[in-house]
Short mmCIF file of C-alpha atoms in Angstrom, two decimals:
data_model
loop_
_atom_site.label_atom_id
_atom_site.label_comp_id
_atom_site.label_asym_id
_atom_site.label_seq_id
_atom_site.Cartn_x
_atom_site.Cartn_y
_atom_site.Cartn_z
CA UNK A 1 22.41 -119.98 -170.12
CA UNK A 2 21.90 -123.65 -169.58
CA UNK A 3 23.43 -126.01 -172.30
CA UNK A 4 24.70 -128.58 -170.20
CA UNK A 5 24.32 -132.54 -171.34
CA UNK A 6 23.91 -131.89 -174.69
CA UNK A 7 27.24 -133.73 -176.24
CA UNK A 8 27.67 -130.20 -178.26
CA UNK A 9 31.73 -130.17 -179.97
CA UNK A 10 34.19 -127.88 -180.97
CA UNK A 11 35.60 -124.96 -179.06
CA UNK A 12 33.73 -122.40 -176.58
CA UNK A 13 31.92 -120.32 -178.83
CA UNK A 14 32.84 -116.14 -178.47
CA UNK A 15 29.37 -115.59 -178.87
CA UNK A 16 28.76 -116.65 -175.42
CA UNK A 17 31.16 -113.24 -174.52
CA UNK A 18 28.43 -111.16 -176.12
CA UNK A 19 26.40 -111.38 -173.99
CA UNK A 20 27.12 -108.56 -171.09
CA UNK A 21 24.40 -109.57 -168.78
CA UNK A 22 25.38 -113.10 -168.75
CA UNK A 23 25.37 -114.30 -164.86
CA UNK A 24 25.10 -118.19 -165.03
CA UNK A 25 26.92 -120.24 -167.98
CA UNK A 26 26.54 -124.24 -167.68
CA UNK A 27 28.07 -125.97 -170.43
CA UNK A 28 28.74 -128.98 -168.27
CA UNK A 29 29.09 -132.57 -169.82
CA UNK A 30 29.98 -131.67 -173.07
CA UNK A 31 32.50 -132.03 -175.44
CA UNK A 32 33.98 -128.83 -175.95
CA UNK A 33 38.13 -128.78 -176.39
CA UNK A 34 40.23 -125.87 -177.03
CA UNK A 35 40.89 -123.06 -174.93
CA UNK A 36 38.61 -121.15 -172.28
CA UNK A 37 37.72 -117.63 -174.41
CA UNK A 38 40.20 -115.01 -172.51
CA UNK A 39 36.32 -112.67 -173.72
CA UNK A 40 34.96 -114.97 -171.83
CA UNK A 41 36.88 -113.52 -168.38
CA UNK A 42 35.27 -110.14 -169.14
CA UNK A 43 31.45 -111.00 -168.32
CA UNK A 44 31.89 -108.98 -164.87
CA UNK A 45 27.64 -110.30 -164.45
CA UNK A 46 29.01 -114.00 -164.29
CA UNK A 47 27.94 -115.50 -160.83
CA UNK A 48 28.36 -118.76 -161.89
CA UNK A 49 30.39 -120.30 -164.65
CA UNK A 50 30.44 -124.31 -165.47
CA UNK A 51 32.87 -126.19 -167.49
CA UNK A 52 33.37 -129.52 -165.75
CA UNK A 53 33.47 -132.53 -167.65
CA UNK A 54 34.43 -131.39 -171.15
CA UNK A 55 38.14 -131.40 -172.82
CA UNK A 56 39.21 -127.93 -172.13
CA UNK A 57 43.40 -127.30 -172.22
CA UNK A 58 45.30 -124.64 -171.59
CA UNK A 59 45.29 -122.56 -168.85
CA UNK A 60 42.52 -120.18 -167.10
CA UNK A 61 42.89 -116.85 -167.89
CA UNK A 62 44.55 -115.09 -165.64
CA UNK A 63 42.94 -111.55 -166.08
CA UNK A 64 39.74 -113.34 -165.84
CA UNK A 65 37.22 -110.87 -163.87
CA UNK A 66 35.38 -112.71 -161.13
CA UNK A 67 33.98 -109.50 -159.49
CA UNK A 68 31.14 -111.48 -158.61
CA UNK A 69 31.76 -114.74 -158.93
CA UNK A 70 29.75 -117.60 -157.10
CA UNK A 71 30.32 -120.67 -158.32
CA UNK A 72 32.99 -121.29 -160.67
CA UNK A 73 34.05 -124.93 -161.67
CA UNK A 74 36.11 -126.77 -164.83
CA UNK A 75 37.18 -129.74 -163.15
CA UNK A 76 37.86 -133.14 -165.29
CA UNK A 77 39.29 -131.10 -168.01
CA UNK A 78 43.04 -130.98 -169.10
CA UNK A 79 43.31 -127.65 -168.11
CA UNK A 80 46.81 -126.53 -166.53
CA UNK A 81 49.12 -124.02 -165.49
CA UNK A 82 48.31 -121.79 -162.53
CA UNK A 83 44.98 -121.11 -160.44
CA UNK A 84 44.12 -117.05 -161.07
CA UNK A 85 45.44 -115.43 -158.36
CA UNK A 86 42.25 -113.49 -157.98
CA UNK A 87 40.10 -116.09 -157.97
CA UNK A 88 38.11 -114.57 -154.92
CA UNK A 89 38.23 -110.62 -155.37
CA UNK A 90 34.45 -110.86 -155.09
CA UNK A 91 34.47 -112.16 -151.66
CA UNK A 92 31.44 -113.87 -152.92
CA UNK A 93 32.62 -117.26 -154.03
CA UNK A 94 30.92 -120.14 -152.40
CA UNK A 95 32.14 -123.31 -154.66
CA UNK A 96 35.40 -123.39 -155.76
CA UNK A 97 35.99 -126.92 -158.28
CA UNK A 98 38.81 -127.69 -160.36
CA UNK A 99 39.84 -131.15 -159.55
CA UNK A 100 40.64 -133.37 -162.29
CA UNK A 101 43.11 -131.46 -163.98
CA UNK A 102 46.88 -130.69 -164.23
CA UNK A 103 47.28 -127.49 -162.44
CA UNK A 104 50.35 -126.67 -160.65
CA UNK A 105 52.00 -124.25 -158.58
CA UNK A 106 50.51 -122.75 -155.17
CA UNK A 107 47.16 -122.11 -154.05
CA UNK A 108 46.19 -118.50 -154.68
CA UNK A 109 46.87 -116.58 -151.50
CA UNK A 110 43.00 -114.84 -152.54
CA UNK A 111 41.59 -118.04 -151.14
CA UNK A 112 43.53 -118.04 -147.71
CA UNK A 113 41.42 -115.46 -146.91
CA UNK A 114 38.23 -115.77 -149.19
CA UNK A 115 35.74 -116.26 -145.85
CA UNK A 116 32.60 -117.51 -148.35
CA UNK A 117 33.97 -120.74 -149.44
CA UNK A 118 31.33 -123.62 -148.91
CA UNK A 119 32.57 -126.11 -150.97
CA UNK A 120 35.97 -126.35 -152.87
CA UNK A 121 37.53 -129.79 -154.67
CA UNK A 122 41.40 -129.42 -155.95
CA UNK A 123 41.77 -133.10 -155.92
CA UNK A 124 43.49 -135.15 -158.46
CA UNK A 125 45.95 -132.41 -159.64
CA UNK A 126 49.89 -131.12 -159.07
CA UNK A 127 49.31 -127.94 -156.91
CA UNK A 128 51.54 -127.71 -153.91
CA UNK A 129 51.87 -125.74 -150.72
CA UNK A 130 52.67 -125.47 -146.76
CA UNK A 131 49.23 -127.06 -145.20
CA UNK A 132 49.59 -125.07 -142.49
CA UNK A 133 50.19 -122.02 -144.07
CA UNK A 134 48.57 -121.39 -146.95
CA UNK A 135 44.91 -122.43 -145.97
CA UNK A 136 43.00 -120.07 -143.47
CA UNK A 137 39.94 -119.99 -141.34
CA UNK A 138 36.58 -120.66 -143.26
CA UNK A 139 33.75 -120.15 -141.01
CA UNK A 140 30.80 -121.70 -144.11
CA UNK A 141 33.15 -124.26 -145.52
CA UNK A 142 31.69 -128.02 -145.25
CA UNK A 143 33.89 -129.30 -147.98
CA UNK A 144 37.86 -129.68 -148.63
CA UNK A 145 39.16 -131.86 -150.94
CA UNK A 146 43.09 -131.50 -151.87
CA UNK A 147 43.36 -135.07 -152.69
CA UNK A 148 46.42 -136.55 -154.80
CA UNK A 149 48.30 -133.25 -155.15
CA UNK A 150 51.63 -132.07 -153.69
CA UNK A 151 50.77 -130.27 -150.38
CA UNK A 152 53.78 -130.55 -147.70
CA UNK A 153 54.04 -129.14 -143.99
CA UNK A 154 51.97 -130.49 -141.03
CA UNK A 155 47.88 -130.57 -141.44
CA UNK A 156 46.51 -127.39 -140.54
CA UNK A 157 45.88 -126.06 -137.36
CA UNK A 158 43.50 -124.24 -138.57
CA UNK A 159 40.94 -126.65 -140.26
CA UNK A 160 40.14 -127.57 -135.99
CA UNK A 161 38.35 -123.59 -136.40
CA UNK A 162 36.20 -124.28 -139.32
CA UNK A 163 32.84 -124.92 -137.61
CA UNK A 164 31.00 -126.13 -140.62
CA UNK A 165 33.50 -128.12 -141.74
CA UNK A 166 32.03 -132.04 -142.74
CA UNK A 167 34.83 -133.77 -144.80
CA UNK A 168 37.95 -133.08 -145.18
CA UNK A 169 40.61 -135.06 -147.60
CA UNK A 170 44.16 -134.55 -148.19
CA UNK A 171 45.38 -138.01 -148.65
CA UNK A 172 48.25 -139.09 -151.14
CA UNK A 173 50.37 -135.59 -150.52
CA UNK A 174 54.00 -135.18 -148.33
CA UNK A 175 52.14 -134.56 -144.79
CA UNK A 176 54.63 -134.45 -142.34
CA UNK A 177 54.76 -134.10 -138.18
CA UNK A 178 52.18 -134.85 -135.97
CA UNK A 179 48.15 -134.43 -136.18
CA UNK A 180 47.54 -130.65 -134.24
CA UNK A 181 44.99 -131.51 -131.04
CA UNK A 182 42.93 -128.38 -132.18
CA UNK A 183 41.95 -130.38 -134.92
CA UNK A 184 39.67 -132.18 -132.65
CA UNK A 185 37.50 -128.40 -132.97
CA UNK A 186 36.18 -129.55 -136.23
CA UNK A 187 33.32 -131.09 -134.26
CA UNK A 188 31.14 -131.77 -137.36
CA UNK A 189 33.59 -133.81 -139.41
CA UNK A 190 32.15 -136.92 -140.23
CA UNK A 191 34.75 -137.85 -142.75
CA UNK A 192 38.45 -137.09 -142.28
CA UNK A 193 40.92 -138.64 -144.92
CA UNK A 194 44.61 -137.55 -144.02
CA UNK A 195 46.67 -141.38 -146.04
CA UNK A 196 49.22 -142.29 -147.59
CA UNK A 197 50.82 -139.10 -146.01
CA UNK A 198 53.98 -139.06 -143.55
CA UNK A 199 52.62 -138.40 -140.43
CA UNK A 200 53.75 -139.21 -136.96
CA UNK A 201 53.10 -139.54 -133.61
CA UNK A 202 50.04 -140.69 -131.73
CA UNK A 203 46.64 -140.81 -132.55
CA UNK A 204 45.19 -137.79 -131.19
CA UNK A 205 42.78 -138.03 -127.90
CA UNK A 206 41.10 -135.17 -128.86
CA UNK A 207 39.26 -137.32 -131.80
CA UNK A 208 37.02 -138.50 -129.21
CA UNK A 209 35.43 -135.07 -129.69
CA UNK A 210 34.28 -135.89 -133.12
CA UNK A 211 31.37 -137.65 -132.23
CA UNK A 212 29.60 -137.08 -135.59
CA UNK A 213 32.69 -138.87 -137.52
CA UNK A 214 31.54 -141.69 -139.79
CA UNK A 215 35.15 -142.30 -142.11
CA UNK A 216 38.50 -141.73 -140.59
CA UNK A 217 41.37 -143.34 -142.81
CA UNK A 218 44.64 -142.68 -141.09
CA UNK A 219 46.19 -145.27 -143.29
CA UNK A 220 49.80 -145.40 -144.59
CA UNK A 221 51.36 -142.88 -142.25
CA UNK A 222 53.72 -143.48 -139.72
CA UNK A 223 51.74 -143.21 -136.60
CA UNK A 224 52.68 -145.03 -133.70
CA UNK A 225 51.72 -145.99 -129.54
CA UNK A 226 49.42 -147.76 -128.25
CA UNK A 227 45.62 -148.01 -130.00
CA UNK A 228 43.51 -145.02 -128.34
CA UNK A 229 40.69 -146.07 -126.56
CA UNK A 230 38.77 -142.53 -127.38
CA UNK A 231 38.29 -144.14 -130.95
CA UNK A 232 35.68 -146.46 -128.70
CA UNK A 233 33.96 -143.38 -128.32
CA UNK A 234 32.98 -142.61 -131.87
CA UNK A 235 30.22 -144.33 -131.78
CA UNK A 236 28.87 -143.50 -135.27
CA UNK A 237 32.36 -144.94 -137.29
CA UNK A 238 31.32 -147.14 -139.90
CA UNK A 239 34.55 -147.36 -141.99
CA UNK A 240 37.85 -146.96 -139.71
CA UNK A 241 41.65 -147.67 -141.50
CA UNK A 242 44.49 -147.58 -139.59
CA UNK A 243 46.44 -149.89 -141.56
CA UNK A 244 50.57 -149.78 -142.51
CA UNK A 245 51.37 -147.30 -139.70
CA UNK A 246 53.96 -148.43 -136.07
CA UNK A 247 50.64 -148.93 -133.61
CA UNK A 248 51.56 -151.37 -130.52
CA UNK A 249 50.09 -152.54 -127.72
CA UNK A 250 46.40 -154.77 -127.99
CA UNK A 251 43.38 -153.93 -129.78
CA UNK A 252 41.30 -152.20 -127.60
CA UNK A 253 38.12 -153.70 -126.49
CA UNK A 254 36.33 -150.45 -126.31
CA UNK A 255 36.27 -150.65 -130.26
CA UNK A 256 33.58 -153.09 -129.80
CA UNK A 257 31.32 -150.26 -129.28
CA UNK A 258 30.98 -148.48 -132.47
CA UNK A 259 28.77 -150.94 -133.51
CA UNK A 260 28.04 -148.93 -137.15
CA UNK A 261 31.48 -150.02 -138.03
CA UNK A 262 31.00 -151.80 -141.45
CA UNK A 263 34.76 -151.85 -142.31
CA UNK A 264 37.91 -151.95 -140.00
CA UNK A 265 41.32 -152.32 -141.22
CA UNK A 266 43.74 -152.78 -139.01
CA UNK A 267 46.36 -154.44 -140.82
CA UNK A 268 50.55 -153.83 -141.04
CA UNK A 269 50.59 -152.62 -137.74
CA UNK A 270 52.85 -153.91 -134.65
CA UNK A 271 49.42 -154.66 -132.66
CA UNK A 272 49.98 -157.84 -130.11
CA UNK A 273 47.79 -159.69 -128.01
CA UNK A 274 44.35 -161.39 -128.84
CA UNK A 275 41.80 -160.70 -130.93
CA UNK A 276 38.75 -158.98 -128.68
CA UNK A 277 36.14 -161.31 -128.07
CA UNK A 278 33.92 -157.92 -128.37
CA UNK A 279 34.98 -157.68 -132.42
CA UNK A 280 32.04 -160.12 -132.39
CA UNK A 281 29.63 -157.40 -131.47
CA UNK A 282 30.13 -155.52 -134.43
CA UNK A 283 26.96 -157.03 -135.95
CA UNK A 284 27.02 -154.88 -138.90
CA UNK A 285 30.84 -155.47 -140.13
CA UNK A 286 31.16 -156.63 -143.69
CA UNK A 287 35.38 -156.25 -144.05
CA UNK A 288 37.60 -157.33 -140.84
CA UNK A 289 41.15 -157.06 -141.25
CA UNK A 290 43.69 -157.68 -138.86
CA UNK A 291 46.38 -159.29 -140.74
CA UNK A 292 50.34 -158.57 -140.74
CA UNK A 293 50.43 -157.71 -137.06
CA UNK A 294 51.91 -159.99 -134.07
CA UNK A 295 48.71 -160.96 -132.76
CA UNK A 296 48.79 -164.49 -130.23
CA UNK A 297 46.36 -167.07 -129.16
CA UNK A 298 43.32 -168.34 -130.77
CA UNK A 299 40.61 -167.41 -133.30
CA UNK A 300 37.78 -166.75 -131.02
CA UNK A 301 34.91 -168.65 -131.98
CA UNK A 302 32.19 -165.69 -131.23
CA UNK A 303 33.68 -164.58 -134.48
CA UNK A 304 31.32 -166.82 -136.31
CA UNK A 305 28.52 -164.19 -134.89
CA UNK A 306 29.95 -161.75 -137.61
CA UNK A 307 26.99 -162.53 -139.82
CA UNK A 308 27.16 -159.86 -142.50
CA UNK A 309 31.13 -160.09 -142.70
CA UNK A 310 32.54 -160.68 -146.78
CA UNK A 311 36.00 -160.51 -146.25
CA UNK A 312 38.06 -161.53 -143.25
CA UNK A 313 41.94 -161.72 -143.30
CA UNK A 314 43.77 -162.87 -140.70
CA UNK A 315 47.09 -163.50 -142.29
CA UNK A 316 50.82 -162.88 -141.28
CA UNK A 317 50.23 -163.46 -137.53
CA UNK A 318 50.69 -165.56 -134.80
CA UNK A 319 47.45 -167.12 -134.46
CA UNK A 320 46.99 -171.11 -133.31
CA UNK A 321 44.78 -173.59 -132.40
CA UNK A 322 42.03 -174.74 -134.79
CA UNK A 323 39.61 -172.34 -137.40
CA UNK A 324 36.26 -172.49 -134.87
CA UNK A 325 33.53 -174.54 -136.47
CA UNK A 326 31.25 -171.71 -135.63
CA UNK A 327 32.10 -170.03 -138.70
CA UNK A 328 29.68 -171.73 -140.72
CA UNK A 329 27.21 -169.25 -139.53
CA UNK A 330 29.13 -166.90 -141.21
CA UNK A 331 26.98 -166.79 -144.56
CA UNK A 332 28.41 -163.93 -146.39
CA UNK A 333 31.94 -165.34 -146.26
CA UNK A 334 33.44 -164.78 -149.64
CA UNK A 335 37.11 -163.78 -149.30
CA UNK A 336 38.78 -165.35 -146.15
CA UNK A 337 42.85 -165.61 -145.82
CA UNK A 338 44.84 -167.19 -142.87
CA UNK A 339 47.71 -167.83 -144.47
CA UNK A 340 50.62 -167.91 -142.48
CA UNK A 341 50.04 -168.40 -138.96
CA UNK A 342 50.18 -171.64 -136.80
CA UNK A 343 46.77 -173.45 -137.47
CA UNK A 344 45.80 -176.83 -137.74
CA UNK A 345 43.12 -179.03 -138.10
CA UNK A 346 40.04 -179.40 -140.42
CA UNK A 347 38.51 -176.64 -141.70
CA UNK A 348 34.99 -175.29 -141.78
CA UNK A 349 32.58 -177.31 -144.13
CA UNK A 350 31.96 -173.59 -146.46
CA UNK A 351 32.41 -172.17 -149.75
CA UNK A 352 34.48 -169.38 -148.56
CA UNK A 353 37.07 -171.73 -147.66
CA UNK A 354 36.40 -174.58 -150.39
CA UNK A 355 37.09 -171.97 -153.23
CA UNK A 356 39.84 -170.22 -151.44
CA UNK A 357 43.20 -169.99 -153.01
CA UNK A 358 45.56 -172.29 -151.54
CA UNK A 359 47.78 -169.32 -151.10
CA UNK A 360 45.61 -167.75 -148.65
CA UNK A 361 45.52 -171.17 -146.40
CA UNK A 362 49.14 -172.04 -147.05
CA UNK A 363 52.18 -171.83 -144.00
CA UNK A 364 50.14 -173.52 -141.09
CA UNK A 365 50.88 -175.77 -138.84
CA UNK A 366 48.54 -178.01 -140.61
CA UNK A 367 45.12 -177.13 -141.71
CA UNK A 368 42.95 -179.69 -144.17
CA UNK A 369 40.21 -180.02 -145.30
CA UNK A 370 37.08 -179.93 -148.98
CA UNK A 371 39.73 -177.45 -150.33
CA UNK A 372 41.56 -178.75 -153.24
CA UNK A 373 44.95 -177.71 -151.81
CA UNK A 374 44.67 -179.28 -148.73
CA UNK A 375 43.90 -182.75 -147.76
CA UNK A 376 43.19 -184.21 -144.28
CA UNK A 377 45.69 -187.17 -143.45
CA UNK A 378 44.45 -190.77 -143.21
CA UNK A 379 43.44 -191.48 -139.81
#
């Protein structure tokens, strides 16, 4: 039964709970409220069962049967309470979505071990759990999103043995320890999200593996060492963040190779040296920044080959010398900040830096120019 998109109100009708041969209900992007029928958890024909986007409360019913369930979602609801611990007694269920919500308490230990799963989103709620415990080995699962929930212990060995396995997400939980090597097994990830966590250690060598990897935000950890020069080997990365983590040492020139790269954050980092003339390769980049770190020496001007580049911050380091004329061929300038560093001289005839806030040009050693905050002294 397909009644989805219809802006129908009210409560879940118990009519639906008639019917005995009932295998699919969609009542998707609605705006149903109440309480899930507990009749409803007695349709043992139900392979698939939509609810997402509605405003459901309460909890699910935890005698629910799901002898056969496929496909069984009610995320961005208000539901809460527990996950049913049998949630996979059929050993069929493929999709697994309830993210949005305000469930709590552990992961069912039914899905450690339900071997179907394809596809399953917990993001965005308060469940909690050992990482490396509680999750198993899903030989079909492409999808894993535990996003913004309360999941402690180290990542998962065991996500490195999921061979299907595309994106993974656990960002804004308690991580803790170091990133296991056998997670470089996951050959097929092309997005791997693991912020705002506490991690530690160095980044792993074994990423060079994941040759297929086109996100990796390792962001807000507490990584440290030297910048790994296997990252240069990922050669389809178009969005890498390594910002507010301990990483030393100088920016690696082999980064210059992943020339997909359309964002790369390196900021809040200990990184020293110069900036790699190579950056300037990375003909598609449209967000460069490098700011907060103890970088030395001078902007190089091949930077004004960064074409497609928006936003550029090169703030909070230890830069000198003059801004190189050559960015004026950087026409998709927008958003540029250099505050605080040791520049001087006249700045490049643009908007970008004509509109910029003073703020973000402020604490040189003595730039001037169009800008309204800064003037050029009287020669």
């Amino acid at each position: 039964m397909y009644l989805s998109f219809n802006n129908i109100s009210g409560p879940i009708p118990n009519y639906f709970s008639n019917y005995t041969q009932l295998t699919e209900l969609q009542l998707a992007n609605n705006k149903f409220s109440g309480f899930i029928p507990p009749e409803l958890g007695k349709r043992t024909a139900l392979v698939g069962l939509n609810l997402l986007m509605n405003n459901l409360i309460g909890s699910i019913p935890q005698d629910m049967n799901l002898t056969n369930m496929k496909k069984f979602s009610v995320a961005n609801n208000k539901l809460s309470g527990p996950l049913p611990d049998n949630i996979c007694v059929s050993g069929f269920l493929n999709y697994f979505t309830v993210s949005d919500n305000l469930f709590s308490g552990h992961v069912p230990k039914s899905l450690k071990n339900c071997s179907s799963l394809v596809r399953v989103r917990l993001e965005n709620n308060q469940l909690t759990g050992n990482n490396s415990e509680d999750f198993g080995i899903y030989p079909e699962l492409v999808y894993m999103d535990l996003s913004y929930n309360k999941f402690y212990g180290e990542v998962s060995s065991n996500w490195g043995s999921c061979p299907n396995l595309t994106s993974l997400k656990i960002p804004n939980n308690n991580l803790s320890g170091i990133i296991s090597s056998e997670l470089g097994g996951a050959t097929k990830l092309v997005q791997l999200n693991l912020s705002s966590n506490h991690l530690l250690g160095e980044i792993l060598t074994s990423f060079e593996r994941l040759s297929s990897m086109v996100n990796l935000y390792l962001d807000d950890n507490k990584l440290s060492g030297t910048f790994p020069s296997e990252l240069g080997n990922l050669y389809n990365l178009e969005e890498l963040n390594l910002a507010q983590n301990f990483l030393t040492g100088p920016i690696n020139e082999k980064l210059g190779e992943c020339l997909k790269l359309r964002m790369l954050n390196l900021s809040s980092n200990k990184l020293e040296g110069v900036i790699p003339v190579r950056i300037s390769k990375l003909a598609k980049l449209e967000s460069l920044d490098l700011s907060e770190n103890n970088l030395t020496g001078s902007i190089p001007p091949q930077l004004g080959d960064l074409k497609v580049v928006q936003t550029l911050n090169l703030s909070h380091t230890n830069l000198s010398g003059s801004i190189p004329s050559s960015f004026t061929a950087m026409v998709s300038l927008t958003t540029i900040d250099v505050s605080f560093n040791q520049l001087e001289g006249p700045l490049p005839k643009m908007r970008a830096f004509d509109d910029a806030p003073v703020e973000a040009l402020g604490h040189n050693k003595g730039l001037c120019g169009n800008n309204t905050g800064l003037h050029c002294p009287v020669q």
